PDB file of C-alpha atoms in Angstrom:
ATOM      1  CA  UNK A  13      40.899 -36.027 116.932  1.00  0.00           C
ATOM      2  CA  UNK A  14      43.160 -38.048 119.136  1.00  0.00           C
ATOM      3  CA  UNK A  15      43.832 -35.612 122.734  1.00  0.00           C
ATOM      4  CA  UNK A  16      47.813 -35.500 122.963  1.00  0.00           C
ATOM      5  CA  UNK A  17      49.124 -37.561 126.223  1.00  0.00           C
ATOM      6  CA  UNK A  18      51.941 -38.874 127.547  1.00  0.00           C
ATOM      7  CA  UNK A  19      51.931 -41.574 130.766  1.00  0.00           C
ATOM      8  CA  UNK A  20      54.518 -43.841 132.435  1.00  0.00           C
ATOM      9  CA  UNK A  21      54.542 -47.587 132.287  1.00  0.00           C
ATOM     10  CA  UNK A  22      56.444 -50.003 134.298  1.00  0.00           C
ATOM     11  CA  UNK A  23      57.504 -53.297 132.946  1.00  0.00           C
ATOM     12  CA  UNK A  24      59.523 -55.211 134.469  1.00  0.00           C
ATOM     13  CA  UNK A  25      61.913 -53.416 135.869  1.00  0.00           C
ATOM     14  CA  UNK A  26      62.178 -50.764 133.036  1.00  0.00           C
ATOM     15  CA  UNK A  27      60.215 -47.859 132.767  1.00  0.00           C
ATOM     16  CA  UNK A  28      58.811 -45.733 129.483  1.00  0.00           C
ATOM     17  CA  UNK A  29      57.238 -42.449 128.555  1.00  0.00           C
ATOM     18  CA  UNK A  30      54.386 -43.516 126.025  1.00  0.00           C
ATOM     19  CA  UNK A  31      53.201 -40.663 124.157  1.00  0.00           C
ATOM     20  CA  UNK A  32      50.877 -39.381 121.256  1.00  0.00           C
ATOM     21  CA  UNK A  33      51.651 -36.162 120.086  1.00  0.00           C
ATOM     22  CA  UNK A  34      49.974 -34.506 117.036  1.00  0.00           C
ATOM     23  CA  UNK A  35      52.960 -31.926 116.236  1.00  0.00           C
ATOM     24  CA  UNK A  36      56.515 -32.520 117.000  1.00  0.00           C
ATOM     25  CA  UNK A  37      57.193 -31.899 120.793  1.00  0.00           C
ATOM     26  CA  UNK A  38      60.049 -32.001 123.069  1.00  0.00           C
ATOM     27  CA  UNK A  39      60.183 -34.616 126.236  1.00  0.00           C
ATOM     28  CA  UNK A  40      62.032 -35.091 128.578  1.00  0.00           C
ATOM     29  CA  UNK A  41      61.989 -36.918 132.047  1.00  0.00           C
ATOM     30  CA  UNK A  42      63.540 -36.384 135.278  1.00  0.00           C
ATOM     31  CA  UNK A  43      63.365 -39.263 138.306  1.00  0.00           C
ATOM     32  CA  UNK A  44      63.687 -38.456 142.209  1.00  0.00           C
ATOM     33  CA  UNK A  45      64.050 -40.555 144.818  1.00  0.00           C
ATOM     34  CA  UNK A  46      62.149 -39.671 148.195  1.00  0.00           C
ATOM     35  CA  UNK A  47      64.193 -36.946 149.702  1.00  0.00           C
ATOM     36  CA  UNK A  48      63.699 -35.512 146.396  1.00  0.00           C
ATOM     37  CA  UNK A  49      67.264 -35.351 144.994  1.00  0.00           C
ATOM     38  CA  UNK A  50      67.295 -35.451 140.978  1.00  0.00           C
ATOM     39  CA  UNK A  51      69.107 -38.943 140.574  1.00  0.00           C
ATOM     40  CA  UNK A  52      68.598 -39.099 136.770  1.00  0.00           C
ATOM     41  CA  UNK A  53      67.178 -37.466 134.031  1.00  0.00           C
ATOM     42  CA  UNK A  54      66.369 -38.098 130.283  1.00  0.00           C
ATOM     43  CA  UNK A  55      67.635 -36.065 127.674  1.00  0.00           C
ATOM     44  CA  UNK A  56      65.483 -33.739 125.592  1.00  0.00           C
ATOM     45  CA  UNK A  57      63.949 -35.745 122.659  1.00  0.00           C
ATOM     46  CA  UNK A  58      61.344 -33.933 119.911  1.00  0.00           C
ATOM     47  CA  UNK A  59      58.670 -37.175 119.723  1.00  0.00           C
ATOM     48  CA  UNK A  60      56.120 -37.037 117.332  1.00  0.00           C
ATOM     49  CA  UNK A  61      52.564 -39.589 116.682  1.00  0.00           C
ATOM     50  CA  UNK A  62      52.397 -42.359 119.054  1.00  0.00           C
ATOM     51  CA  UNK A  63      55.813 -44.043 120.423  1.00  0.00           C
ATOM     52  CA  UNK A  64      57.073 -44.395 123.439  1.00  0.00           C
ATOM     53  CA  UNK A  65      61.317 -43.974 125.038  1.00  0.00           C
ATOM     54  CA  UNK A  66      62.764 -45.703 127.429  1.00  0.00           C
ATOM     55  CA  UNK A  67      63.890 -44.243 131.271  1.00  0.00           C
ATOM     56  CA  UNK A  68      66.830 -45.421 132.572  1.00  0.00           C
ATOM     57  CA  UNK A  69      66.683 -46.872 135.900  1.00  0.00           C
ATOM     58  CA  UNK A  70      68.660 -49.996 136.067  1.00  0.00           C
ATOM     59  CA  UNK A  71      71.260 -48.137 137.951  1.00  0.00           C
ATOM     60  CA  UNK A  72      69.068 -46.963 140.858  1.00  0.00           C
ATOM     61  CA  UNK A  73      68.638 -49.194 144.078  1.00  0.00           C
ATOM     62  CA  UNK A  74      64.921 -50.679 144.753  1.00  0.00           C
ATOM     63  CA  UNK A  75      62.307 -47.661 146.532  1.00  0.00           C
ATOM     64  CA  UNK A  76      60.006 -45.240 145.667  1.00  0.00           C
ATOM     65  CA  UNK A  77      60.609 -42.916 142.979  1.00  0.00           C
ATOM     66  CA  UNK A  78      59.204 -39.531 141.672  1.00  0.00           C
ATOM     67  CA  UNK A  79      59.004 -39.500 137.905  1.00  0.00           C
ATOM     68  CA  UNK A  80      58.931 -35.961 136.278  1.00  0.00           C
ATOM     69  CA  UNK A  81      57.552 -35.995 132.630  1.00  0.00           C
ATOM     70  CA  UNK A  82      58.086 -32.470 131.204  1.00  0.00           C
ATOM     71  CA  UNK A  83      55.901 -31.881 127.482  1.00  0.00           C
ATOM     72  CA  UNK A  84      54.970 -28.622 125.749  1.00  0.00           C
ATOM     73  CA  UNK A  85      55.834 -27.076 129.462  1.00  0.00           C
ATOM     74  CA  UNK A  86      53.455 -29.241 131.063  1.00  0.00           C
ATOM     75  CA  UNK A  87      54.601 -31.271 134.215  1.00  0.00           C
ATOM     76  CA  UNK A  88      53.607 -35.056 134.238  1.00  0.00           C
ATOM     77  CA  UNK A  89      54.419 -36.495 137.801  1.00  0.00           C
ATOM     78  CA  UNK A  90      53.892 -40.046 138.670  1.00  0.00           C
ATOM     79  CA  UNK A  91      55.394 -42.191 141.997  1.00  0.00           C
ATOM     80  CA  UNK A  92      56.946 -45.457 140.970  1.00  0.00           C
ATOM     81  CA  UNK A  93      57.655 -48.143 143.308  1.00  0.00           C
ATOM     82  CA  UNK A  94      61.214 -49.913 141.634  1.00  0.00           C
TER      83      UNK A  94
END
């Protein structure tokens, strides 16, 4: 039995949630930058098997980021260097 996960991956300059959920769950994501002001968030999406959705971070300026991954009310938190 495949363990559910999600994890953040950089490419490029885009980030994504991948994910591998057994049952239909909600995600969503929320990014801070390092005074820890919310500067954008994903909406919530109900994922499902393996897949992965895109964050949206073309509009933020090059630095260190806080990425908030929020599944089955579990926090995922991962730095990011953009």
């Amino acid at each position: 039995v495949a363990e559910e996960q999600i994890s953040i991956l950089k490419e490029a300059n885009e980030l994504y949630a991948n994910y591998n959920f057994k049952n239909v769950t909600e995600v969503s994501a929320n990014v801070f930058n390092s005074m820890g002001e919310k500067v954008a968030a994903t909406q919530q999406v109900k994922v499902q098997n393996k897949g992965r959705f895109k964050i949206e971070v073309n509009q933020l300026a090059k630095g260190i980021y806080t990425i908030e991954l929020i599944a089955n009310g579990k926090k995922f938190i991962k730095k990011v260097d953009l």
